[in-house]
XYZ file of C-alpha atoms in Angstrom:
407
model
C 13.743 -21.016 -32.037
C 15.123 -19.835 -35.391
C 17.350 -17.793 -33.027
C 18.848 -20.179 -31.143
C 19.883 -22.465 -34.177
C 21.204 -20.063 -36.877
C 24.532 -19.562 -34.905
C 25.002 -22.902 -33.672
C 24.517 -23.958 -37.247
C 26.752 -21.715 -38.635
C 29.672 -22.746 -36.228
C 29.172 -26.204 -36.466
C 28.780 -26.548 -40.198
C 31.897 -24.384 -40.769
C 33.908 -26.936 -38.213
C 32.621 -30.068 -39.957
C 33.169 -29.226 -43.774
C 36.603 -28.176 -42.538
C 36.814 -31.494 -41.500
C 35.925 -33.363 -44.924
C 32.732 -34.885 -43.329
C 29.502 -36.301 -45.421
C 26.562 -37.893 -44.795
C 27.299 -38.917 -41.075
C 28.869 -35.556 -40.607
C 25.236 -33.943 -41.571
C 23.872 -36.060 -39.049
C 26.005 -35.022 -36.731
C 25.177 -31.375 -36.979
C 21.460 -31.914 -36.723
C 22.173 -34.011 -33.210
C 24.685 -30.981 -31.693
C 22.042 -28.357 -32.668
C 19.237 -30.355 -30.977
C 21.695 -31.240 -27.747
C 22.378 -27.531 -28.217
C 18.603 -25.989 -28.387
C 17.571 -28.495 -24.933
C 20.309 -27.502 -23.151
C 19.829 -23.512 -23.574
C 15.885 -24.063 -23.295
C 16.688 -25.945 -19.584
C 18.984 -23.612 -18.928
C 16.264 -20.604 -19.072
C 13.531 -22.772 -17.260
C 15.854 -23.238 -14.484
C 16.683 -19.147 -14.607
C 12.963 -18.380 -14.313
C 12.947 -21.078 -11.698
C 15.486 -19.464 -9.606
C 13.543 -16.170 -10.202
C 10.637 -16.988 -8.588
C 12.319 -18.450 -5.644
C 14.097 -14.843 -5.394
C 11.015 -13.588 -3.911
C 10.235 -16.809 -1.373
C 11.539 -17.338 1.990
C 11.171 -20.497 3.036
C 10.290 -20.656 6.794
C 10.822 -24.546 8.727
C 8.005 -24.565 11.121
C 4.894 -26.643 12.282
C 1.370 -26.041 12.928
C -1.589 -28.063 15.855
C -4.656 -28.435 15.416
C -8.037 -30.622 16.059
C -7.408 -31.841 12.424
C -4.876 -31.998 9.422
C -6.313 -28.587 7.595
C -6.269 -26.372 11.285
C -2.801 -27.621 11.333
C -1.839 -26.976 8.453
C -3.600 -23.111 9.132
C -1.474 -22.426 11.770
C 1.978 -23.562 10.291
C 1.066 -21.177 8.045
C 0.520 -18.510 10.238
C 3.213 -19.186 11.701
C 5.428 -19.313 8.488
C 3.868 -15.911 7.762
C 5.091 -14.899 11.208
C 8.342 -15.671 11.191
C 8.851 -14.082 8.009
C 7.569 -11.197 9.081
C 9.760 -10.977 12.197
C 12.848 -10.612 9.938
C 11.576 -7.981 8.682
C 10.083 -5.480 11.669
C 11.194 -5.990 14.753
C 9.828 -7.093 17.960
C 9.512 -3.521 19.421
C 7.327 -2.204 16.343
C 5.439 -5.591 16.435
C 4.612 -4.949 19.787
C 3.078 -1.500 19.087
C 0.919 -2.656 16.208
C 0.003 -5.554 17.606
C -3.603 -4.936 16.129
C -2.588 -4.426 13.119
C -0.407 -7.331 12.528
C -2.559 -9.759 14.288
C -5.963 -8.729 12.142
C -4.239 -7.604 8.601
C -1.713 -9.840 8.236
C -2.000 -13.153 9.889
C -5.507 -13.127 9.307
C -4.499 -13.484 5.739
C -1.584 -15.563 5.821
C -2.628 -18.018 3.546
C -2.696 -15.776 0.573
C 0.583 -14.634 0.899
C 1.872 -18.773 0.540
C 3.222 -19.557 -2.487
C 4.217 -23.833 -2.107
C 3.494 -25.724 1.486
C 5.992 -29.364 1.623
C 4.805 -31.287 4.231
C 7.671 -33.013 6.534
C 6.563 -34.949 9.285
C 2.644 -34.975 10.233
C 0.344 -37.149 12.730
C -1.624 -37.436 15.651
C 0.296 -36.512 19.035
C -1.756 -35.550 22.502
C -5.157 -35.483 20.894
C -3.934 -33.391 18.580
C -2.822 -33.369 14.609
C 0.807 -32.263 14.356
C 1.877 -31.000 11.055
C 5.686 -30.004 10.496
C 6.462 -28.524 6.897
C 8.549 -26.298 4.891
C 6.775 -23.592 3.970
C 7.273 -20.637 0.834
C 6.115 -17.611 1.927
C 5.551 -14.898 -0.926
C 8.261 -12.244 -0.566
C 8.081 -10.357 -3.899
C 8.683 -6.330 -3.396
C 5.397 -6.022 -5.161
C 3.009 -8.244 -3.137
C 0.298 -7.564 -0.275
C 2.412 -8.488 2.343
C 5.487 -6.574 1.771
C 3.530 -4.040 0.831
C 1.952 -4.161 4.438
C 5.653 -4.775 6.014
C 6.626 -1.472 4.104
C 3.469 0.607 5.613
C 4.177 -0.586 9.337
C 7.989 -0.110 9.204
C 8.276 3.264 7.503
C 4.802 5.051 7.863
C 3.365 3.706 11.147
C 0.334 2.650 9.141
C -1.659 6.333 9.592
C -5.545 6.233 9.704
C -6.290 8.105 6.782
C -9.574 9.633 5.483
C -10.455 10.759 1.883
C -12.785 13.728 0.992
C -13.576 14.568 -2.649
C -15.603 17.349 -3.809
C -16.238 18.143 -7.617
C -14.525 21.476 -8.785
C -17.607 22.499 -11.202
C -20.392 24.600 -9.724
C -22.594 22.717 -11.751
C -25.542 21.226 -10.397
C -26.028 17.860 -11.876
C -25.948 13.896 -11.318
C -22.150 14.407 -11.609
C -21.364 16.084 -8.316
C -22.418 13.665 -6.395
C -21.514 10.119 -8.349
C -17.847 11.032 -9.639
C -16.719 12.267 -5.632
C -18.016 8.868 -4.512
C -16.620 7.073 -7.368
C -13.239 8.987 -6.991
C -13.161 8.210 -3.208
C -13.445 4.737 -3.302
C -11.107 4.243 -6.018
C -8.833 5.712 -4.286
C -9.715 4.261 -0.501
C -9.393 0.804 -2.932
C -5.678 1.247 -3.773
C -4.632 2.695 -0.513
C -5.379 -0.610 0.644
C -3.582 -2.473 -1.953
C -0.723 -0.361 -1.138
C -0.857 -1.607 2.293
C -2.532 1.237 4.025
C -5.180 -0.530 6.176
C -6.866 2.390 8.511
C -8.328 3.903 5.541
C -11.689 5.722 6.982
C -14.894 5.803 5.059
C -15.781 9.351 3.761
C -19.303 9.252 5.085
C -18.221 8.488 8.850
C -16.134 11.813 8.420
C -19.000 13.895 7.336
C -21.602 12.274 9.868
C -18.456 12.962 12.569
C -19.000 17.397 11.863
C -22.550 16.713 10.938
C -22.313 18.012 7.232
C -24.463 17.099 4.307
C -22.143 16.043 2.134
C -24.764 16.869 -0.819
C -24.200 20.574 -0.027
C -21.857 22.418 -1.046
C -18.724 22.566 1.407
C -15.210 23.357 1.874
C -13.797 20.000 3.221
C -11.419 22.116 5.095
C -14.445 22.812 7.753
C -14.130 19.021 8.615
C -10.836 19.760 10.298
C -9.407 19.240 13.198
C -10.705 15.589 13.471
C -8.532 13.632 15.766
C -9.829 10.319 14.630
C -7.394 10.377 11.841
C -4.104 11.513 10.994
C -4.390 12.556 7.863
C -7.080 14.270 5.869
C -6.868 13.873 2.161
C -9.039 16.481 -0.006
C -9.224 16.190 -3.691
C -11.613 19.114 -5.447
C -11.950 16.880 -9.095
C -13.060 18.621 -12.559
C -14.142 16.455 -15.137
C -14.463 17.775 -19.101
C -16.169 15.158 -21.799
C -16.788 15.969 -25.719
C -17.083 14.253 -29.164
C -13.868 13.767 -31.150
C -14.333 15.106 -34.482
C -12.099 14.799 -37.305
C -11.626 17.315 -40.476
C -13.639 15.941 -43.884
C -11.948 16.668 -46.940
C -13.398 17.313 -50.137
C -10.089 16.968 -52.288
C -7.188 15.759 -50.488
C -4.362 17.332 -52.869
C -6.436 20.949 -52.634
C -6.869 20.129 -48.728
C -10.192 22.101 -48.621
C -11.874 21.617 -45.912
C -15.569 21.090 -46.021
C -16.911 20.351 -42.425
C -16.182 18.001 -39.239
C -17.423 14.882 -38.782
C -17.890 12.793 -35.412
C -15.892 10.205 -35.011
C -18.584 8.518 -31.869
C -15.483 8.349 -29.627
C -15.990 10.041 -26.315
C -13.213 11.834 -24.829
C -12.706 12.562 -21.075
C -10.495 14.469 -19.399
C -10.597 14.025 -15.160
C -8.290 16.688 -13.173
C -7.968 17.161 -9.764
C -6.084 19.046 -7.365
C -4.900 17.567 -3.648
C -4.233 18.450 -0.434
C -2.936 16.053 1.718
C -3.095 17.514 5.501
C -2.265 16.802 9.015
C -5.955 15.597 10.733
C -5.146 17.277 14.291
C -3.864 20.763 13.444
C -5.112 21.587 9.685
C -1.352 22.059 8.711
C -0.753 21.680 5.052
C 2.020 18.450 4.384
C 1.566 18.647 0.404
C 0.095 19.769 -2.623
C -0.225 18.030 -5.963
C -2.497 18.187 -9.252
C -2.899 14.854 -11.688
C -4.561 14.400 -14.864
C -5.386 11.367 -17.098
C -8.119 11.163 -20.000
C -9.690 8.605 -21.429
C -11.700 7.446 -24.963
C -14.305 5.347 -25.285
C -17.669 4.530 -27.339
C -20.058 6.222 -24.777
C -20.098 9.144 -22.337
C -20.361 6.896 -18.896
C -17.873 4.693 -19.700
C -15.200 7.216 -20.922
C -15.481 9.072 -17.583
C -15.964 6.378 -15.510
C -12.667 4.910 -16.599
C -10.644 8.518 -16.466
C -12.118 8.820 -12.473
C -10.875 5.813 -11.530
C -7.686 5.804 -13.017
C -6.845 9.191 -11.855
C -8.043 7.754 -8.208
C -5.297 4.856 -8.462
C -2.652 7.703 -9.327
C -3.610 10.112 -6.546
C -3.070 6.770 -4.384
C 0.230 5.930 -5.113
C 1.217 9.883 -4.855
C -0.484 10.155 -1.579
C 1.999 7.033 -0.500
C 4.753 8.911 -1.887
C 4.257 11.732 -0.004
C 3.835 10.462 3.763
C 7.009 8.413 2.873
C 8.662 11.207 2.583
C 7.155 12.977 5.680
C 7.826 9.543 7.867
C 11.213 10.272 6.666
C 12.049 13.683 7.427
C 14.544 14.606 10.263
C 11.410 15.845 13.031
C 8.012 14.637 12.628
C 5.367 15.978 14.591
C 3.548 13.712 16.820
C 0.016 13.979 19.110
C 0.432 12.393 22.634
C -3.237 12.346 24.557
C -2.761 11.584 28.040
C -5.664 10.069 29.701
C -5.767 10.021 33.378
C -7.349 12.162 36.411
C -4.461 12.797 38.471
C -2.522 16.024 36.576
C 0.618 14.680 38.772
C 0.680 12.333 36.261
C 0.493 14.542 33.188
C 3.294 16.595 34.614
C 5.568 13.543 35.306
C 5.138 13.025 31.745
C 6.086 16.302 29.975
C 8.661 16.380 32.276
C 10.105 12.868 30.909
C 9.285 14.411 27.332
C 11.217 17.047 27.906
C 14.503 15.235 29.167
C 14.061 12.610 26.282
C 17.165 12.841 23.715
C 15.411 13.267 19.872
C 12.230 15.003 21.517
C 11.949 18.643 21.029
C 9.141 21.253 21.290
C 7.212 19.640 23.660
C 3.806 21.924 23.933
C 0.906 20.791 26.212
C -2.150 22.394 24.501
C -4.896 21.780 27.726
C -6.053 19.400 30.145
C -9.831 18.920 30.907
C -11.718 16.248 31.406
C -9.085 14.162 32.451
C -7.645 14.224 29.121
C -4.644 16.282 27.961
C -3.273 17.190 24.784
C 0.501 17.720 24.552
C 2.120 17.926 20.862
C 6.182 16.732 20.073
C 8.252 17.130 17.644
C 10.962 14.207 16.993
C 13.258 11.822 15.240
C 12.335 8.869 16.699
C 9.056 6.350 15.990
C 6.157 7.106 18.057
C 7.013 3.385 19.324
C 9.948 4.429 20.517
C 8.516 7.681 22.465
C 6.403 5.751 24.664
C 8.822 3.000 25.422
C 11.572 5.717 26.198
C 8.697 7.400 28.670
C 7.999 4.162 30.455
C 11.537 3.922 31.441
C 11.867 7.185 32.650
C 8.895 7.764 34.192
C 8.025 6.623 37.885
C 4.181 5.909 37.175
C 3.072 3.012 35.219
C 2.018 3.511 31.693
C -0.344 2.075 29.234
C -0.404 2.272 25.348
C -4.300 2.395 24.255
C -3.693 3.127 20.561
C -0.463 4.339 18.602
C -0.586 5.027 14.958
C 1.985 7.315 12.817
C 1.298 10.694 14.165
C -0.385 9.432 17.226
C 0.116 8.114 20.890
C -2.685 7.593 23.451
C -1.896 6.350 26.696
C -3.070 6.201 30.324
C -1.325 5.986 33.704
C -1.515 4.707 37.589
């Protein structure tokens, strides 16, 4: 506050005994600098006010129900809808309809931030509820986060496999890989990843023991993901000790003493690699350490904050594979009739953006055919339905992924 008066003091006391005023003039001053003070403290209230409203967008909509709280439910869901919309359009909607309708609307009202009520009542049996609603819009939170992960990555289904570096055989190799995996797994869904696969449904998938030891590459090629991330993590704890002195102007030294601070230092080293084919998209290494008054809780603390790192570097990097010029995608074609699999590399083929279109086998009524391409996987199969003569069906689509069936 001292801040904000010194130089409207200074100005007004200077103007004043320029003037010739006394007592009243004193008076004066005090009053200005008050009047002075409210109007820069309003001022910032209404700046953080206008802030916050930065990252709302208001949506106008209204919401039925049996009652006035399942009304209010689904003008929320609808708010969150509509806000939504304006940011991924109809055509990727359609194509993660799944994932939209269970990870986001299913949560819609934790992503409202103010609800004003309008116009509400009973109408045809049921409660009507009409209200201007705030819907939480910040770059940072859970649902742009989500927005971010369907537009640009496709939302991948992505599985996480850590093995400890150390040869050692203790308590350690099997705790701090489970600890590191579900640190991780836990900010990859913060981030707005949501097809994040649990570690032990990738092991029982190849039949491994995970307390063995293994090279996680052996639990590749797994087609129920798209990417395979495999961390090998080292982990190094010791005492800090400090130099004892004697004579601090001689500086002899005379022997260490602990300190009873532990010190740990977690390291790991990542691949992050394509599920279906084993190919290698990136490499990185990370590092933190931490210091604390016991063993457990200095490494537990350097694990998991080297797991929300890894996390956010893992995001990085399929960002910047969603946005290179040709992506590589998996189309599984399920049907009996190979007339129809033929129709559809054919339409592949003749599809401007596609390129390198490789059918790998059909058996079973199933075949494999790999692209490469510019466009969305979305956009693949709605460019195929035109062109093709046989009527298709999407049964999942994810980043790197597209299985559909025919008639």
């Amino acid at each position: 506050m001292a801040m904000l008066c010194e130089p409207i003091d200074k100005y007004f006391v200077e103007t004043l005994l320029c003037s010739g005023g006394g007592k009243m003039s004193i008076i004066g001053i005090h009053w200005m600098v008050r009047a002075m003070i409210r109007l820069k403290v309003v001022t910032a209230m209404l700046l953080l006010a206008l802030n916050n409203i930065t990252y709302a967008q208001i949506a106008d909509v209204s919401g039925v129900g049996e009652d006035r709280d399942s009304a209010l439910r689904d003008a929320k869901r609808n708010a969150v809808e509509q806000v939504v919309g304006t940011y991924i359009n109809s055509e990727t909607l359609l194509s993660q309809a799944s994932v939209v309708s269970d990870e986001i609307y299913a949560k819609s009202v934790g992503f409202i931030t103010d609800v004003r009520v309008i116009d509400e009542g009973k109408r045809n049996g049921n409660y009507y509820v009409r209200a201007k609603i705030d819907v939480n819009t910040n770059p940072n939170s859970e649902l742009m986060n989500r927005i971010e992960m369907i537009k640009a990555l496709g939302d991948p289904r992505i599985g996480v496999v850590v093995t400890y570096y150390s040869d050692a055989d203790n308590a350690a190799k099997e705790k701090y890989p489970l600890m590191c995996e579900s640190a991780i797994n836990r900010k990859l869904v913060e981030l707005g990843f949501s097809h994040v696969i649990d570690s032990a449904l990738i092991y029982n998938e190849k039949n491994f023991d995970r307390g063995m030891a293994l090279d996680a590459s052996a639990l590749l090629p797994n087609p129920e993901m798209d990417y395979l991330i495999i961390g090998k993590l080292d982990l190094h704890t010791g005492n800090i000790s400090l130099p004892r002195y004697t004579d601090l102007g001689s500086g002899e030294l005379v022997e260490n003493f602990s300190t009873n601070l532990i010190n740990s230092v977690a390291e790991i080293n990542v691949e992050v690699v394509k599920a279906a084919t084993g190919e290698v998209v990136n490499t990185f290494r990370s590092e933190t350490k931490s210091i604390n008054n016991s063993n457990n809780s200095s490494e537990n603390t350097a694990v998991v904050q080297l797991s929300e790192i890894v996390a956010t570097k893992i995001k990085s990097v399929l960002a910047n594979k969603a946005s290179a010029a040709d992506n590589q995608i998996q189309v599984e074609i399920e049907i009996d009739n190979y007339k129809f699999v033929s129709e559809i590399i054919t339409a592949l083929k003749h599809t401007a953006g596609v390129s390198s279109v490789q059918e790998k086998n059909f058996s079973n009524g199933k075949a494999m055919v790999t692209i490469e391409t510019t466009l969305k996987p979305q956009t693949v199969f709605r460019l195929l339905k035109e062109k093709c003569k046989c009527n298709l069906y999407i049964k999942n689509i994810t980043a790197n992924n597209i299985v559909i069936t025919a008639e």
